[in-house]
Amino acid sequence: MRLVVQKFGGSSVANAQRIMAAARRAIRAKQEGNQVIVVVSARGDTTDELIELAKEITEQPPAREMDMLLSTGEQISIALMAMAIQALGERAISFTGAQVGIVTDSTHTKARIKSISTARMRQALAEGQIVIVAGFQGIDENWNITTLGRGGSDTTAVALAAVMKHDAGEPGVSTPGYSDVGCEIYTDVDGVYTTDPRIVPEARKMDFISYDEMLELASVGAGVMHSRSIEFGKKFDVPIHVRSSFSDAEGTWIVPEAEWMRDVVVCGAALGRDEARISLNGVPDQPGVSHRVFAAMADHHIVVDMIAQNVGEGGKAAIGFTVLGNELPEALRVLRPLAAELGASIEFDEQVSKVSIVGTGMRTHSGVAERMFAALAAENVNMKMITTADIKISVLVSRKEGVKALRAVHQAFGLGQPRPGAGQPGGKGNHQFQRRPVGAVSPKTNRDLAALTQQLASMEDIVVSDVLLDTDQGRITIFGLPDKPGCCSRVFQAVASAGIIVDMIVQNLSLGRTELSFSVPQADLDRALKVTREVVAVLDPTTRVAADADIARLFVHGVGMRTHTGVARRMFGALAERGINISMINTSEVRISVVVDRARGEEALVCLKEAFNLV
Ligand code: ADP
Ligand code: ASP
Ligand code: MG
């Protein structure tokens, strides 16, 4: 028996006609011999309208009541969907999140799923019903209604597929083991594009994208999927098919990484429009300071995105980071007393957007950052902050230049052209999740699957799989580079022309000048220093360049590393406890890396392994 979870987004259930069309799809899947769970979002702009309604009453509605309000949008949709399916002659039953036991933590408006009980769904499916579940909502241990964050219905859908795939059901109750489980995300585009086609019309649809690529793209602004849904897909091995609710065309498959993807340097680009940059200037350059800053953010569940910590000078350092624009007031409220205590000043800029590129091939191809920076320089776009990670590079620009910057980057990487892997054969008809072609990596082993089943009890917990130490790199730091378009680009062009591969890049703006650090192989450090000095001398003779051979980099690998505010907290906390100073930080959904003194590298490795129970 196969199980298909079909999720219909807001526009796909916007009116009666579309609800009927979605109902027909669900019925068709059932008639093809599948068991079917349908997850629905609130209709059209209902959620936005409900938010407006709350604002008419009060500027700052209490989060618990907000969840109570917002959850009603999905409740309307499930009832209408059940009626539609029944009107078409099939059996269907609707459930709220609470009714199917989607238990979350109590972080109202952005709750995380803790567990889902499958009994009620299994029973209804066994009776031949199409099961309809409200997306985006759950219930906490005290019976409070919670919601999962905007766009969260995707996460409900993939989580349901995950739990149905791996949960063997109640002891003694006979439940079918599914031969195949997959998730279909029906939306108003026919798949995942190289960037938002509404912003860049020449964007192209991808046939396949890896979990990691989608995770990063979604987390940097590709609103087509809720990034946490991809965490579930990856962790629990659920293939996801994103497709149009208006046609039968094959969409985009989100799948494990395939060999050919490693040759695709950049698969997509995204714009995070509403970002805010915060700088803490003049913090003591001491162990434990970043820990205190990020712990304070984590305690308030504020997701910190780009982090650029300057290399300290004269005992002082600057920590720059970004948060979502709507979280700025809260972040500032939390930071003010802390900054006062640390003797630091706070600077912020709420008119910034973030342009990012993502691609598996970045791991092995050089010169990617340089190409991105050159494209931005050619458009005269100034970069206010740069961070790089394993498979993504993000640049902060002024908000009014965001769209221009996105287009320039999209064009520079030829993303409008057909990409390798495009046109590969699709899923061979509907609902054949096991036969996804792609040359996809073999399914997980039985042992992995047993471990997964155990994880169902704490579904959305952090998964940290590995901590690695690298002592093969050295660092170049440029102090006080002019804050003008083209400067960074010139530096990286020069370094690239010398055949030197740059890995980690962090650029931070403080007090009107930028500080730029990057790592290069130890063997190339002296050459990199020379080349950098030469190019910088032309740009501004007062700028200073230093090389540091004594660094160690530590990488913490996992899934959903950034959005789980607790990961960075635990990581910085463990290092702070040992008195190990952090001099560079990079974050992404699949990896967080820090730079420490080489002499403390081994010790830092052991302490991080202990912190994440990997010993
Ligand atoms: P739904 O209501 O179905 O969940 P969303 O509005 O959340 O739909 O997501 C679909 C929208 O995501 C598209 O209309 C598109 O404008 C936007 N989008 C952003 N980035 C991408 C991308 N890379 N590929 C496709 N669509 C994208
Ligand atoms: N209705 C919710 C929202 O608009 C959840 C979703 O659509 O996924 O954010
Ligand atoms: Mg959505």
XYZ file of C-alpha atoms and ligand atoms in Angstrom:
652
model
C 0.000 0.000 0.000
C 1.214 3.457 -0.882
C 0.516 6.601 1.060
C 0.398 10.018 -0.529
C 0.285 13.208 1.489
C -1.013 16.030 -0.684
C -0.659 19.587 0.539
C -2.662 22.409 -0.987
C -1.429 25.951 -0.348
C -3.539 29.049 0.111
C -3.983 29.893 -3.552
C -4.891 26.278 -4.339
C -7.922 26.439 -2.052
C -8.721 30.120 -2.540
C -12.299 29.613 -3.754
C -14.959 26.939 -4.187
C -13.850 26.059 -7.681
C -10.261 25.476 -6.604
C -11.306 23.506 -3.566
C -13.329 21.245 -5.883
C -10.311 20.862 -8.161
C -8.115 19.925 -5.204
C -10.765 17.492 -4.006
C -10.751 15.822 -7.425
C -7.011 15.397 -7.240
C -7.218 13.735 -3.860
C -9.949 11.432 -5.099
C -7.924 10.515 -8.157
C -4.960 9.559 -5.987
C -7.234 7.422 -3.861
C -8.750 5.746 -6.907
C -5.274 4.924 -8.116
C -4.929 2.719 -5.073
C -3.235 5.007 -2.575
C -4.193 5.958 0.906
C -4.457 9.739 0.915
C -3.876 12.409 3.526
C -4.653 15.971 2.472
C -3.119 18.921 4.294
C -4.609 22.321 3.627
C -3.605 25.913 4.262
C -5.930 28.794 4.955
C -7.707 30.036 1.825
C -6.080 32.779 -0.223
C -5.004 35.676 1.944
C -6.982 34.585 4.985
C -3.975 34.450 7.299
C -2.912 37.974 6.332
C -6.460 39.188 6.846
C -6.625 37.614 10.286
C -3.374 39.332 11.226
C -4.840 42.648 10.087
C -7.931 41.981 12.138
C -5.860 41.475 15.251
C -3.964 44.690 14.546
C -7.252 46.570 14.446
C -7.671 45.597 18.076
C -4.111 45.996 19.331
C -0.653 46.692 17.901
C 0.890 43.857 19.891
C -1.525 40.973 20.106
C -0.544 38.317 22.651
C 1.066 35.365 20.892
C -1.230 32.758 22.423
C -4.352 34.520 21.217
C -2.757 35.129 17.846
C -2.382 31.381 17.423
C -5.967 30.854 18.489
C -6.994 33.321 15.784
C -4.697 32.202 12.968
C -5.525 28.529 13.370
C -9.105 29.273 12.347
C -8.037 29.918 8.754
C -6.978 26.312 8.268
C -10.011 25.035 10.146
C -12.294 26.603 7.557
C -10.341 24.964 4.756
C -10.436 21.439 6.179
C -14.192 21.514 6.623
C -14.761 22.814 3.095
C -12.346 20.269 1.652
C -14.112 17.399 3.435
C -17.452 18.664 2.149
C -16.052 18.920 -1.371
C -14.743 15.370 -1.383
C -17.964 14.026 0.052
C -19.997 15.983 -2.486
C -17.979 14.218 -5.175
C -18.953 10.865 -3.711
C -15.822 9.849 -1.769
C -15.460 9.414 1.954
C -13.482 12.038 3.839
C -13.013 13.289 7.368
C -11.396 16.485 8.574
C -9.179 16.941 11.624
C -7.537 19.889 13.312
C -3.883 19.607 14.285
C -4.895 18.900 17.860
C -7.276 16.139 16.807
C -4.525 14.184 15.117
C -2.189 14.768 18.033
C 0.333 17.168 16.513
C 2.045 18.088 19.755
C 4.367 21.085 19.688
C 6.418 23.065 22.148
C 4.850 26.217 23.556
C 6.646 28.814 21.440
C 3.523 30.504 20.162
C 3.574 31.686 16.516
C 6.672 29.623 15.747
C 6.190 26.361 17.570
C 8.186 23.225 16.806
C 6.626 19.815 16.421
C 7.512 17.413 19.195
C 5.493 14.387 18.215
C 2.534 13.239 16.149
C 0.346 10.289 16.995
C -0.758 8.298 14.015
C -3.594 6.255 15.541
C -6.510 8.421 14.526
C -5.259 8.925 10.981
C -4.498 5.232 10.556
C -7.915 4.280 11.764
C -9.668 6.659 9.387
C -7.454 5.590 6.481
C -8.166 1.946 7.238
C -11.867 2.726 7.064
C -11.325 4.014 3.556
C -11.535 7.698 4.320
C -9.467 10.439 2.777
C -7.991 12.136 5.826
C -7.877 15.924 5.814
C -5.629 17.682 8.279
C -5.280 21.392 9.039
C -1.805 22.599 8.224
C 0.284 25.035 10.245
C -1.176 24.189 13.658
C -0.674 21.978 16.662
C -1.286 21.877 20.355
C 1.116 22.137 23.252
C 1.210 19.941 26.327
C -1.227 22.240 28.103
C -3.779 22.086 25.301
C -2.950 25.527 23.971
C -3.313 25.870 20.220
C -0.008 26.739 18.556
C 1.087 27.591 15.018
C 4.320 26.670 13.292
C 5.277 29.988 11.677
C 4.218 31.484 8.346
C 4.252 28.963 5.545
C 4.130 26.170 8.116
C 1.603 23.959 6.319
C 4.439 22.538 4.242
C 6.025 21.410 7.475
C 2.802 19.779 8.648
C 2.563 17.859 5.382
C 6.105 16.536 5.332
C 6.001 15.762 9.057
C 2.844 13.694 8.564
C 4.460 11.793 5.720
C 7.542 11.194 7.892
C 5.624 9.912 10.846
C 3.371 7.685 8.759
C 6.392 6.255 7.013
C 8.334 5.336 10.124
C 5.847 4.851 12.908
C 4.800 1.221 13.154
C 1.572 2.196 14.909
C 0.133 1.074 18.223
C 1.183 -2.334 19.509
C -1.529 -4.872 18.843
C -3.349 -2.739 16.294
C -2.744 -3.965 12.803
C -1.459 -1.145 10.635
C -0.204 -1.351 7.110
C 3.468 -0.945 6.484
C 3.602 1.296 3.442
C 5.583 0.253 0.416
C 6.031 3.872 -0.506
C 5.302 7.208 1.141
C 5.745 10.603 -0.414
C 4.599 14.155 -0.170
C 3.173 16.343 -2.920
C 3.166 20.090 -2.421
C 0.542 21.691 -4.694
C 1.067 25.384 -5.157
C 0.660 28.245 -7.630
C 3.958 27.646 -9.443
C 4.840 24.451 -11.255
C 7.923 23.756 -9.190
C 10.989 25.209 -7.584
C 12.633 27.803 -9.797
C 16.183 29.100 -9.879
C 14.755 32.133 -8.147
C 11.323 33.594 -7.489
C 9.790 33.813 -10.990
C 7.638 36.689 -9.807
C 10.756 38.783 -9.300
C 12.956 37.458 -12.097
C 10.836 36.317 -15.053
C 13.750 34.516 -16.729
C 14.045 32.105 -13.769
C 13.851 28.433 -14.754
C 12.170 25.484 -13.189
C 14.431 22.805 -11.754
C 13.560 19.158 -12.191
C 15.495 18.104 -9.116
C 17.077 19.790 -6.165
C 18.811 18.230 -3.183
C 17.485 18.513 0.342
C 20.496 20.569 1.385
C 20.149 22.978 -1.518
C 16.431 23.426 -0.891
C 17.017 23.806 2.828
C 19.482 26.599 2.243
C 17.432 28.252 -0.509
C 14.280 28.184 1.600
C 16.082 29.547 4.600
C 17.544 32.472 2.648
C 14.230 33.548 1.210
C 12.869 31.152 -1.434
C 9.341 31.300 -0.078
C 8.118 28.373 -2.155
C 8.820 25.925 0.692
C 8.933 26.307 4.451
C 12.522 25.449 5.284
C 11.625 23.312 8.270
C 9.626 21.015 6.031
C 12.831 20.168 4.208
C 14.487 19.290 7.502
C 11.849 16.604 7.964
C 12.226 15.445 4.392
C 15.937 14.997 4.808
C 15.901 13.546 8.296
C 13.140 11.052 7.604
C 13.866 10.335 3.968
C 10.603 11.657 2.552
C 10.709 12.563 -1.137
C 8.893 15.800 -1.846
C 7.335 16.703 -5.181
C 6.551 20.421 -5.574
C 4.055 20.951 -8.379
C 1.281 23.083 -9.748
C -2.264 22.661 -8.536
C -3.433 23.948 -11.913
C -1.877 21.312 -14.157
C -0.573 17.770 -14.221
C 2.904 18.798 -15.267
C 5.813 17.169 -13.510
C 7.144 19.577 -10.900
C 10.388 19.627 -8.930
C 11.596 16.675 -6.873
C 13.417 17.411 -3.653
C 15.604 14.399 -3.107
C 18.917 13.194 -1.641
C 22.000 14.598 -3.292
C 22.923 12.909 -6.578
C 26.350 12.702 -8.170
C 25.571 15.112 -11.026
C 24.496 17.847 -8.625
C 28.080 18.237 -7.488
C 28.879 19.756 -10.866
C 26.204 22.395 -10.544
C 28.081 25.212 -8.892
C 25.062 27.411 -8.286
C 21.545 25.999 -8.556
C 19.556 28.973 -7.360
C 19.474 32.436 -5.881
C 17.129 34.081 -3.417
C 16.289 37.425 -1.976
C 15.513 37.941 1.686
C 13.822 41.299 1.471
C 13.163 42.273 5.036
C 16.372 41.863 6.911
C 17.866 44.044 9.594
C 21.535 44.370 10.421
C 22.725 44.900 13.955
C 26.299 45.765 14.932
C 27.662 45.660 18.417
C 30.756 47.796 18.286
C 33.499 47.815 20.858
C 32.677 44.559 22.622
C 35.547 43.090 24.668
C 37.465 40.597 22.528
C 37.169 37.863 25.110
C 35.890 34.340 25.329
C 32.232 34.136 26.153
C 31.138 37.444 24.677
C 29.580 36.032 21.516
C 28.037 33.364 23.665
C 26.273 35.957 25.770
C 24.998 37.839 22.750
C 23.697 34.801 20.884
C 22.409 33.080 23.984
C 20.304 36.168 24.654
C 18.903 35.947 21.116
C 18.295 32.208 21.421
C 16.512 32.636 24.748
C 14.022 34.834 22.946
C 13.793 32.476 19.955
C 15.162 35.101 17.604
C 16.849 33.456 14.643
C 20.183 35.079 13.966
C 21.148 34.741 10.359
C 24.367 36.157 8.979
C 27.017 36.520 11.629
C 30.212 38.421 10.961
C 32.479 38.803 13.879
C 35.433 41.052 13.198
C 38.898 40.039 14.130
C 39.565 41.922 17.358
C 42.071 44.754 17.603
C 43.192 46.588 20.709
C 41.156 44.256 22.888
C 37.895 45.224 21.196
C 35.871 43.472 18.514
C 32.675 44.133 16.588
C 29.935 41.580 16.199
C 27.626 42.100 13.261
C 24.597 39.968 12.524
C 21.246 40.025 10.825
C 17.781 39.149 12.024
C 14.454 39.251 10.225
C 13.174 42.809 9.967
C 10.094 42.089 12.058
C 12.249 40.734 14.869
C 14.436 43.840 15.092
C 12.497 45.629 17.862
C 12.580 42.531 20.051
C 16.268 41.939 19.298
C 17.136 45.520 20.231
C 15.109 45.314 23.402
C 17.062 42.230 24.439
C 20.437 43.635 23.396
C 20.330 47.088 24.945
C 20.999 46.116 28.558
C 23.610 43.599 27.436
C 25.448 46.158 25.307
C 25.456 48.585 28.207
C 26.985 45.939 30.413
C 29.656 45.120 27.821
C 30.432 48.777 27.183
C 29.497 48.329 23.514
C 27.488 50.569 21.232
C 24.641 49.307 19.049
C 24.249 50.318 15.434
C 21.471 49.007 13.225
C 20.160 49.277 9.716
C 16.641 48.164 8.940
C 16.727 48.973 5.245
C 18.684 45.957 4.066
C 18.006 42.879 1.963
C 20.023 39.739 1.542
C 20.961 38.166 -1.755
C 22.186 34.584 -1.592
C 23.338 31.927 -3.984
C 23.210 28.216 -3.242
C 24.732 25.180 -4.930
C 26.233 21.829 -4.023
C 29.062 22.390 -6.485
C 30.400 25.257 -4.373
C 32.013 22.667 -2.146
C 34.438 21.753 -4.872
C 34.543 24.680 -7.275
C 36.533 27.830 -6.686
C 35.939 31.403 -7.758
C 32.218 31.394 -7.023
C 32.297 34.263 -4.538
C 34.463 36.271 -6.851
C 31.947 35.879 -9.674
C 29.116 36.938 -7.443
C 30.956 39.992 -6.141
C 32.022 41.005 -9.652
C 28.408 40.844 -10.834
C 27.337 43.099 -7.983
C 30.230 45.482 -8.551
C 29.303 45.754 -12.226
C 25.869 46.957 -11.126
C 27.445 49.328 -8.618
C 25.814 47.524 -5.719
C 27.592 47.989 -2.397
C 27.981 44.969 -0.131
C 27.307 45.696 3.521
C 28.084 42.272 4.857
C 29.264 38.998 3.374
C 29.182 35.518 4.813
C 29.910 32.246 3.134
C 29.026 28.733 4.165
C 29.401 25.260 2.805
C 26.993 25.602 -0.110
C 25.823 29.183 0.091
C 27.100 32.731 -0.094
C 25.062 35.629 1.245
C 25.557 39.316 0.692
C 23.676 42.078 2.437
C 22.739 45.079 0.291
C 20.545 48.113 0.743
C 16.907 47.211 0.369
C 16.304 49.424 -2.629
C 19.029 47.577 -4.518
C 17.808 44.104 -3.576
C 15.970 43.204 -6.761
C 18.681 44.622 -8.998
C 21.277 42.639 -7.071
C 19.264 39.416 -7.341
C 18.874 39.828 -11.096
C 22.551 40.574 -11.575
C 23.564 37.460 -9.690
C 20.964 35.276 -11.406
C 22.285 36.424 -14.743
C 25.965 36.079 -13.799
C 25.573 32.382 -13.064
C 23.530 31.736 -16.175
C 20.624 30.521 -14.080
C 18.202 31.401 -16.832
C 19.861 28.746 -19.036
C 18.936 25.059 -18.921
C 20.977 23.397 -16.253
C 22.555 19.982 -16.165
C 20.096 17.449 -14.857
C 17.211 19.355 -16.405
C 14.989 17.181 -18.497
C 15.930 13.981 -16.683
C 13.049 11.580 -16.661
C 10.546 12.342 -13.988
C 8.673 10.246 -11.484
C 7.005 7.962 -14.047
C 3.450 8.964 -13.410
C 1.907 10.173 -10.247
C 2.659 9.107 -6.728
C 5.603 6.835 -7.552
C 7.893 8.130 -4.930
C 10.191 5.171 -4.799
C 10.964 5.319 -8.444
C 12.356 8.791 -8.378
C 15.069 8.482 -10.925
C 17.826 11.067 -10.468
C 20.500 8.505 -9.861
C 19.499 9.272 -6.308
C 21.525 7.930 -3.488
C 20.372 4.576 -2.179
C 17.734 4.619 0.516
C 18.783 4.611 4.126
C 19.801 1.341 5.744
C 17.609 -0.542 8.187
C 19.741 0.651 11.037
C 19.274 4.254 10.022
C 15.582 3.628 9.780
C 15.425 2.133 13.263
C 17.179 5.223 14.568
C 14.661 7.360 12.705
C 11.774 5.565 14.329
C 13.216 6.434 17.709
C 13.518 10.040 16.687
C 9.789 10.252 16.052
C 9.319 10.815 19.759
C 11.193 14.093 19.436
C 10.671 14.818 15.777
C 11.962 18.297 15.368
C 14.956 18.015 17.677
C 18.339 19.178 16.568
C 20.332 16.592 14.709
C 24.033 17.243 14.917
C 25.840 14.503 13.107
C 29.486 15.453 13.195
C 32.104 17.896 14.388
C 35.288 18.306 12.346
C 38.542 20.126 12.896
C 40.547 21.685 10.089
C 43.988 23.142 10.662
C 44.992 23.434 7.019
C 43.931 27.010 6.519
C 45.325 30.401 7.371
C 43.548 33.715 7.407
C 44.024 37.054 5.747
C 42.378 40.080 7.343
C 42.013 43.498 5.758
C 41.349 46.228 8.298
C 39.530 49.364 7.222
C 38.795 48.637 3.570
C 36.833 51.507 1.973
C 33.105 50.836 2.038
C 32.583 51.279 -1.700
C 31.152 49.112 -4.461
C 33.808 47.023 -6.149
C 36.477 46.947 -3.432
C 35.864 43.382 -2.248
C 35.442 42.242 -5.791
C 38.872 43.646 -6.709
C 40.483 41.805 -3.806
C 38.978 38.449 -4.723
C 39.726 38.891 -8.392
C 43.374 39.427 -7.562
C 43.482 36.436 -5.227
C 41.709 34.229 -7.766
C 44.032 35.283 -10.569
C 46.899 34.118 -8.394
C 45.235 30.683 -8.421
C 44.490 30.769 -4.700
C 41.291 29.149 -3.516
C 39.410 31.163 -0.932
C 37.150 29.298 1.439
C 35.474 31.088 4.331
C 34.730 34.790 3.795
C 33.411 37.185 6.392
C 32.971 40.870 5.785
C 31.536 43.197 8.334
C 30.817 46.875 8.280
C 31.607 48.907 11.307
C 32.072 52.615 11.731
C 31.983 53.341 8.023
C 34.785 51.014 6.958
C 34.670 47.335 6.295
C 36.732 44.578 7.699
C 37.219 41.635 5.412
C 38.654 38.268 6.436
C 39.015 35.132 4.415
C 40.716 31.827 4.765
C 43.103 30.257 2.253
C 45.204 27.080 2.331
C 48.223 27.403 4.654
C 50.537 26.763 1.753
C 49.184 29.808 -0.080
C 49.058 32.154 2.874
C 52.225 34.135 2.131
C 51.302 34.543 -1.495
C 47.774 35.560 -0.595
C 49.160 38.186 1.776
C 51.411 39.608 -0.904
C 48.697 39.736 -3.559
C 46.186 41.236 -1.146
C 48.645 43.910 -0.009
C 49.305 44.867 -3.609
C 45.676 45.233 -4.550
C 44.708 47.010 -1.353
C 47.551 49.518 -1.756
C 45.927 50.637 -4.977
C 42.469 50.912 -3.395
C 43.544 52.808 -0.301
C 47.124 53.059 0.987
C 45.953 53.482 4.604
C 44.322 50.055 4.674
C 46.199 47.401 6.637
C 46.471 43.703 5.823
C 47.490 40.932 8.214
C 47.976 37.197 7.895
C 47.351 34.683 10.637
C 48.695 31.175 10.187
C 47.634 30.000 13.612
C 43.973 29.380 13.162
C 41.852 26.272 13.463
C 38.401 25.883 11.979
C 35.687 23.775 13.548
C 32.659 22.604 11.636
C 29.487 21.388 13.262
C 27.350 19.518 10.733
C 23.682 18.736 11.032
C 20.199 19.633 9.818
C 18.319 22.830 10.557
C 21.283 24.277 12.390
C 20.427 27.915 11.999
C 16.722 27.888 12.684
C 17.256 25.828 15.817
C 18.419 28.766 17.861
C 19.711 26.322 20.441
C 22.565 24.978 18.304
C 24.657 28.121 18.210
C 23.856 28.633 21.857
C 25.187 25.253 22.841
C 28.193 25.595 20.602
C 29.257 29.035 21.814
C 28.395 28.068 25.380
C 30.670 25.040 25.317
C 33.571 27.067 23.936
C 32.977 29.917 26.371
C 33.024 27.521 29.288
C 36.507 26.408 28.301
C 37.665 29.975 27.774
C 38.189 29.440 24.037
C 37.850 32.658 22.046
C 35.959 32.612 18.740
C 37.308 34.881 16.034
C 35.098 34.076 13.045
C 31.657 32.514 12.731
C 29.656 31.250 9.776
C 26.186 29.777 9.893
C 23.983 27.849 7.532
C 21.219 25.285 7.794
C 23.617 22.387 7.423
C 26.797 23.641 9.032
C 28.036 26.147 11.575
C 31.722 26.912 11.556
C 33.921 28.870 13.905
C 37.551 29.882 13.867
C 39.642 29.663 17.027
C 43.345 29.811 17.865
C 45.162 26.850 16.447
C 46.625 25.980 19.834
C 43.101 25.403 21.171
C 41.823 23.494 18.134
C 42.004 19.958 19.513
C 40.535 21.003 22.802
C 37.697 22.812 21.038
C 36.982 19.687 18.998
C 36.674 17.533 22.095
C 34.524 20.030 23.899
C 32.131 20.426 20.960
C 31.838 16.671 20.548
C 30.939 16.444 24.195
C 28.469 19.308 23.896
C 26.616 17.471 21.133
C 26.914 14.008 22.668
C 29.084 12.691 19.885
C 31.649 10.928 22.050
P 1.390 28.287 -1.106
O 0.317 29.184 -0.637
O 0.953 27.286 -2.105
O 2.155 27.678 0.034
P 3.520 30.201 -1.479
O 3.096 31.572 -1.829
O 3.907 29.920 -0.067
O 2.369 29.207 -1.937
O 4.717 29.722 -2.422
C 4.624 29.857 -3.810
C 5.293 31.147 -4.261
O 6.663 31.117 -3.897
C 5.329 31.355 -5.745
O 4.177 31.970 -6.208
C 6.584 32.204 -5.975
O 6.283 33.554 -6.186
C 7.326 32.099 -4.665
N 8.719 31.678 -4.837
C 9.793 32.221 -4.197
N 10.918 31.636 -4.561
C 10.596 30.678 -5.457
C 11.349 29.727 -6.190
N 12.670 29.630 -6.069
N 10.684 28.891 -7.006
C 9.348 28.957 -7.130
N 8.584 29.846 -6.475
C 9.192 30.703 -5.633
N -1.795 29.845 6.415
C -0.444 29.941 6.906
C 0.267 31.123 6.267
O -0.317 31.827 5.461
C 0.332 28.676 6.707
C 0.591 28.274 5.273
O -0.071 28.759 4.363
O 1.444 27.415 5.054
O 1.385 31.378 6.584
Mg 3.749 28.308 1.249
